[in-house]
Coordinates of C-alpha atoms and ligand atoms in Angstrom, one line a residue:
M1 CA 17.9 -26.3 17.0
E2 CA 21.2 -27.7 18.2
G3 CA 24.4 -27.1 16.4
I4 CA 23.1 -24.0 14.1
M5 CA 25.5 -21.1 14.6
R6 CA 23.8 -17.8 13.6
I7 CA 26.1 -14.8 13.3
P8 CA 24.5 -12.2 15.7
I9 CA 23.8 -8.8 14.2
I10 CA 24.2 -5.6 16.2
A11 CA 22.5 -2.7 14.1
G12 CA 22.5 0.9 15.2
N13 CA 19.2 2.7 14.2
W14 CA 20.1 6.4 14.3
K15 CA 16.5 7.4 13.7
L16 CA 16.2 11.1 13.1
N17 CA 19.6 12.1 14.4
K18 CA 23.0 13.2 13.1
T19 CA 24.0 15.5 10.3
I20 CA 26.3 14.4 7.6
S21 CA 29.4 15.5 9.6
E22 CA 28.2 14.2 12.9
A23 CA 27.4 10.9 11.2
V24 CA 30.9 10.7 9.7
A25 CA 32.4 11.5 13.0
L26 CA 30.5 8.7 15.0
T27 CA 31.3 6.2 12.1
T28 CA 35.0 7.0 12.4
A29 CA 35.1 6.7 16.0
L30 CA 33.1 3.3 15.8
K31 CA 35.3 2.0 13.2
A32 CA 38.2 2.1 15.5
L33 CA 36.5 0.5 18.3
V34 CA 35.2 -2.3 16.5
A35 CA 38.2 -3.0 14.3
D36 CA 39.1 -6.2 15.8
N37 CA 35.5 -7.9 15.7
T38 CA 35.1 -10.7 13.2
S39 CA 32.4 -12.7 14.9
V40 CA 29.5 -10.2 14.8
E41 CA 27.7 -8.4 12.0
V42 CA 27.9 -4.7 12.8
I43 CA 25.4 -2.3 11.0
V44 CA 24.8 1.5 11.2
A45 CA 21.6 3.0 9.9
P46 CA 22.1 6.7 9.5
P47 CA 19.4 9.0 8.1
F48 CA 19.1 9.0 4.2
T49 CA 21.1 12.2 3.9
A50 CA 24.3 10.7 5.5
L51 CA 24.2 7.2 3.6
S52 CA 26.7 8.2 1.0
A53 CA 29.2 10.0 3.3
V54 CA 29.0 7.0 5.9
S55 CA 29.5 4.6 3.0
D56 CA 32.7 6.1 2.1
A57 CA 33.9 6.3 5.9
I58 CA 33.2 2.5 6.3
A59 CA 35.0 1.5 3.2
S60 CA 37.3 -1.6 3.7
S61 CA 35.9 -1.9 7.3
N62 CA 33.7 -4.5 9.0
I63 CA 30.8 -2.3 9.4
R64 CA 27.7 -2.6 7.0
L65 CA 25.2 0.2 6.1
A66 CA 21.5 0.1 6.3
A67 CA 18.7 2.6 5.5
Q68 CA 15.9 3.2 8.0
D69 CA 13.1 2.7 5.3
V70 CA 12.6 2.2 1.6
Y71 CA 9.9 2.8 -0.8
S72 CA 8.2 -0.1 -2.9
E73 CA 8.5 1.3 -6.3
D74 CA 11.9 1.8 -8.0
S75 CA 11.4 5.3 -9.7
G76 CA 8.5 7.7 -10.7
A77 CA 6.3 10.3 -9.4
F78 CA 6.4 9.6 -5.6
T79 CA 7.6 12.7 -4.2
G80 CA 9.8 12.5 -1.1
E81 CA 10.4 8.7 -1.3
V82 CA 13.8 6.9 -1.8
S83 CA 13.9 3.3 -3.6
A84 CA 15.9 0.2 -3.2
P85 CA 18.1 0.8 -6.3
M86 CA 19.1 4.3 -4.8
L87 CA 19.8 2.8 -1.4
K88 CA 22.0 0.2 -3.2
D89 CA 23.7 3.0 -5.1
A90 CA 24.3 4.9 -1.7
G91 CA 26.2 1.7 -0.5
C92 CA 23.5 0.0 1.7
D93 CA 23.3 -3.9 2.3
Y94 CA 20.5 -3.6 4.6
V95 CA 17.2 -1.8 5.0
I96 CA 15.1 -1.6 8.1
I97 CA 11.6 -2.0 7.2
G98 CA 8.2 -1.7 9.3
H99 CA 9.9 0.1 12.3
S100 CA 7.1 0.6 14.9
E101 CA 7.7 4.5 14.5
R102 CA 6.9 4.0 10.8
R103 CA 3.8 1.8 11.8
Q104 CA 2.6 4.3 14.5
Y105 CA 3.4 7.7 12.9
F106 CA 3.5 7.0 9.2
G107 CA 0.8 4.7 8.5
E108 CA 2.9 1.7 7.7
T109 CA 0.8 -1.6 7.5
N110 CA 1.8 -5.2 7.2
D111 CA 0.8 -4.9 3.5
S112 CA 3.2 -1.8 2.8
V113 CA 5.9 -3.7 4.7
N114 CA 5.6 -6.8 2.7
Q115 CA 5.8 -4.8 -0.6
K116 CA 8.9 -3.0 0.8
V117 CA 10.6 -6.2 1.8
K118 CA 9.8 -7.6 -1.8
A119 CA 11.3 -4.4 -3.3
A120 CA 14.4 -4.7 -1.1
L121 CA 15.0 -8.3 -2.0
A122 CA 14.6 -7.6 -5.7
H123 CA 17.5 -5.1 -5.4
D124 CA 19.8 -7.4 -3.1
L125 CA 19.2 -5.4 0.0
K126 CA 18.6 -7.4 3.1
P127 CA 15.4 -6.3 4.9
I128 CA 15.5 -6.0 8.7
I129 CA 11.7 -6.6 9.3
C130 CA 10.5 -5.0 12.6
V131 CA 7.8 -6.6 14.5
G132 CA 6.4 -5.9 18.0
E133 CA 3.2 -5.5 20.2
Q134 CA 2.2 -2.3 22.0
L135 CA 1.7 -2.1 25.7
E136 CA -2.0 -2.4 25.6
E137 CA -1.8 -5.4 23.4
R138 CA 0.5 -7.2 25.8
E139 CA -1.7 -6.3 28.7
A140 CA -4.9 -7.6 26.9
G141 CA -3.0 -11.1 26.2
Q142 CA -2.7 -10.3 22.3
T143 CA 1.2 -10.4 21.9
E144 CA 1.3 -13.5 19.9
T145 CA -1.7 -12.5 17.8
V146 CA -0.1 -9.2 16.9
I147 CA 3.4 -10.9 16.4
K148 CA 1.9 -13.5 14.0
S149 CA 0.2 -10.9 12.1
H150 CA 3.3 -8.8 11.7
V151 CA 5.5 -11.8 10.8
T152 CA 3.2 -13.5 8.4
G153 CA 2.1 -10.2 6.8
G154 CA 5.8 -9.0 6.5
I155 CA 7.0 -12.2 4.8
A156 CA 3.9 -13.2 2.9
G157 CA 4.8 -14.7 -0.6
L158 CA 8.5 -15.1 0.1
S159 CA 10.4 -18.2 -1.0
A160 CA 12.6 -19.9 1.5
A161 CA 15.6 -18.5 -0.4
D162 CA 14.2 -15.0 -0.1
L163 CA 13.6 -15.3 3.7
S164 CA 17.2 -16.6 4.2
S165 CA 18.2 -12.9 3.1
C166 CA 15.8 -11.4 5.9
V167 CA 16.6 -10.5 9.4
L168 CA 13.6 -10.0 11.9
A169 CA 13.8 -7.8 14.8
Y170 CA 11.4 -8.2 17.7
E171 CA 10.8 -4.8 19.4
P172 CA 8.2 -4.6 21.8
V173 CA 6.8 -1.0 21.4
W174 CA 6.6 -0.5 25.2
A175 CA 10.4 -1.0 25.4
I176 CA 11.5 1.3 22.7
G177 CA 13.0 4.6 24.0
T178 CA 11.3 4.0 27.4
G179 CA 14.2 2.5 29.4
K180 CA 12.0 -0.6 30.0
T181 CA 13.6 -3.5 28.4
A182 CA 11.9 -6.7 28.0
T183 CA 13.2 -9.4 30.5
P184 CA 15.5 -11.9 28.9
D185 CA 12.8 -14.5 29.4
Q186 CA 10.0 -12.3 27.8
A187 CA 12.4 -11.8 24.8
Q188 CA 13.2 -15.6 24.6
E189 CA 9.5 -16.4 24.7
V190 CA 8.6 -14.1 21.9
H191 CA 11.8 -15.0 19.8
N192 CA 10.9 -18.7 20.2
F193 CA 7.4 -18.0 19.1
I194 CA 8.6 -16.2 16.0
R195 CA 10.9 -19.2 15.1
G196 CA 8.0 -21.5 15.6
L197 CA 6.1 -19.4 13.1
L198 CA 8.8 -19.7 10.5
T199 CA 9.2 -23.4 11.1
E200 CA 5.3 -23.7 10.4
A201 CA 5.6 -21.6 7.3
Y202 CA 8.8 -23.0 5.8
S203 CA 10.7 -25.6 7.9
A204 CA 12.7 -26.1 11.2
E205 CA 15.9 -26.0 9.1
V206 CA 15.0 -22.6 7.3
A207 CA 13.8 -21.2 10.6
S208 CA 16.9 -22.2 12.5
Q209 CA 19.2 -20.1 10.1
I210 CA 17.1 -16.7 10.5
C211 CA 18.7 -14.1 12.6
I212 CA 16.1 -12.6 15.1
Q213 CA 17.3 -9.5 16.8
Y214 CA 16.0 -7.9 19.9
G215 CA 15.4 -4.3 20.1
G216 CA 14.0 -1.9 22.7
S217 CA 16.3 0.1 25.3
V218 CA 19.3 -2.2 24.8
K219 CA 22.3 -0.9 26.6
P220 CA 25.7 -2.1 27.5
E221 CA 24.3 -3.1 30.9
N222 CA 21.5 -5.2 29.6
A223 CA 22.9 -6.6 26.4
A224 CA 24.6 -9.6 27.6
E225 CA 21.6 -11.1 29.4
L226 CA 19.4 -10.8 26.4
M227 CA 22.0 -12.0 24.0
V228 CA 22.8 -15.3 25.7
Q229 CA 19.2 -16.4 25.1
P230 CA 19.1 -19.2 22.7
D231 CA 16.9 -17.4 20.2
V232 CA 18.2 -13.9 20.6
D233 CA 20.5 -13.2 17.8
G234 CA 21.8 -9.7 18.3
A235 CA 20.2 -6.4 18.9
L236 CA 18.6 -3.3 17.0
V237 CA 19.9 -0.4 19.2
G238 CA 18.4 3.0 19.1
G239 CA 19.6 5.5 21.8
A240 CA 22.7 3.6 22.7
S241 CA 23.9 3.6 19.1
L242 CA 24.4 7.3 19.0
E243 CA 27.5 7.2 21.0
A244 CA 30.4 5.2 19.7
E245 CA 31.6 3.9 23.2
S246 CA 28.2 2.6 24.2
F247 CA 27.4 1.0 20.6
A248 CA 30.9 -0.7 20.7
K249 CA 30.4 -2.1 24.3
I250 CA 27.2 -3.8 23.1
V251 CA 29.1 -5.3 20.2
E252 CA 31.6 -6.6 22.6
M253 CA 28.8 -8.1 24.7
A254 CA 27.6 -10.0 21.6
V255 CA 31.1 -11.1 20.8
S256 CA 31.7 -12.6 24.3
S257 CA 28.0 -14.1 24.3
Q258 CA 28.9 -15.5 21.0
L259 CA 32.1 -17.1 22.3
R260 CA 30.4 -18.3 25.3
G261 CA 27.7 -20.2 23.0
W262 CA 30.6 -21.7 21.1
L263 CA 32.2 -23.3 24.2
Ligands
PGA1 P1 15.9 2.3 21.8 O1 15.3 2.1 20.2 O2 17.1 1.5 21.8 O3 16.2 3.8 21.9 O4 14.8 1.6 22.6 C1 15.4 0.9 19.6 C2 14.6 0.9 18.2 O5 13.7 1.7 18.0 O6 15.2 0.3 17.2

C-alpha cells in the first residue's frame, strides 16, 4: 500500500552463543555504534542466561531486548521452561517464536507457536513469529502452502489489535546459516504473499502495518538490496549479529534504505 511507513526492525538472534560477559561486551560495543540511529528498531536476542545483564547494558539506549523462545504457561511444573512474565521481568520487549531451529530440533508446531504467541501477547511481549520453507519444499513447489500454514497457524485466533503487536519473519530454511541468501526477488515474492494472507484474514489496512522481516544469511553485503524491496521491513540476523561491527553495518543499511524510501 502506498503511503504506509513501517519502521524496519533489525534483530540479532544470537542463538546458542555468548556467555554473560561476552554478551555484555557485544552489547556495549553495539550501543556505541548504533547510538545515532533513530529510524530503525534495533533488537538483540541473547540466550536466556544473559537477558538480565544485557537489559542493564542497554538501559537508556535505543536497543530493545528479545528472548529466543518462551513457554505457553505462566508458571508451574514445566522443568526447563521460561515464561512470558519471566521474560518481561528480565527486561524483554520482544520474543522470537517458531524459529525453524525450534521447529526442526525441538518439535515446535504451528499449534505450539500459536499458544506461545498468545502467551507473549497476554504479557505485553511482542512476538516475532518465524515462518519459512525447507529446500525440498521449495523445490517441490510447496513454498506458498508451507508459508500459508505457518502464518495462519501461528496467528490463529488473534484479533487485529493482537496482530498489530506481532512481527513476522520470513526465513527460508535453506538460507539460514548456509551463506545462501534468497534473492531480493525471491524474498519480495514471499513477503508479498504473506501480506496478501494478512489482507485476506484481516484487511489491507491491517496488513499494511505489519512488519515482515527477512532472515537467512543476511550480511552487510546483501542487506541493502533486500531491504529496498517494498515488503521487506528489516532483517532477522544470525551469524552477522555476533560481531558488533557487522550488525551495526546492517543497521546502517536499513537506515539508508529507509531514507531512500522516504525520498
Ligand atoms: P543466519 O541466521 O543469519 O546465520 O543465516 C538467521 C536466523 O536463523 O535467524
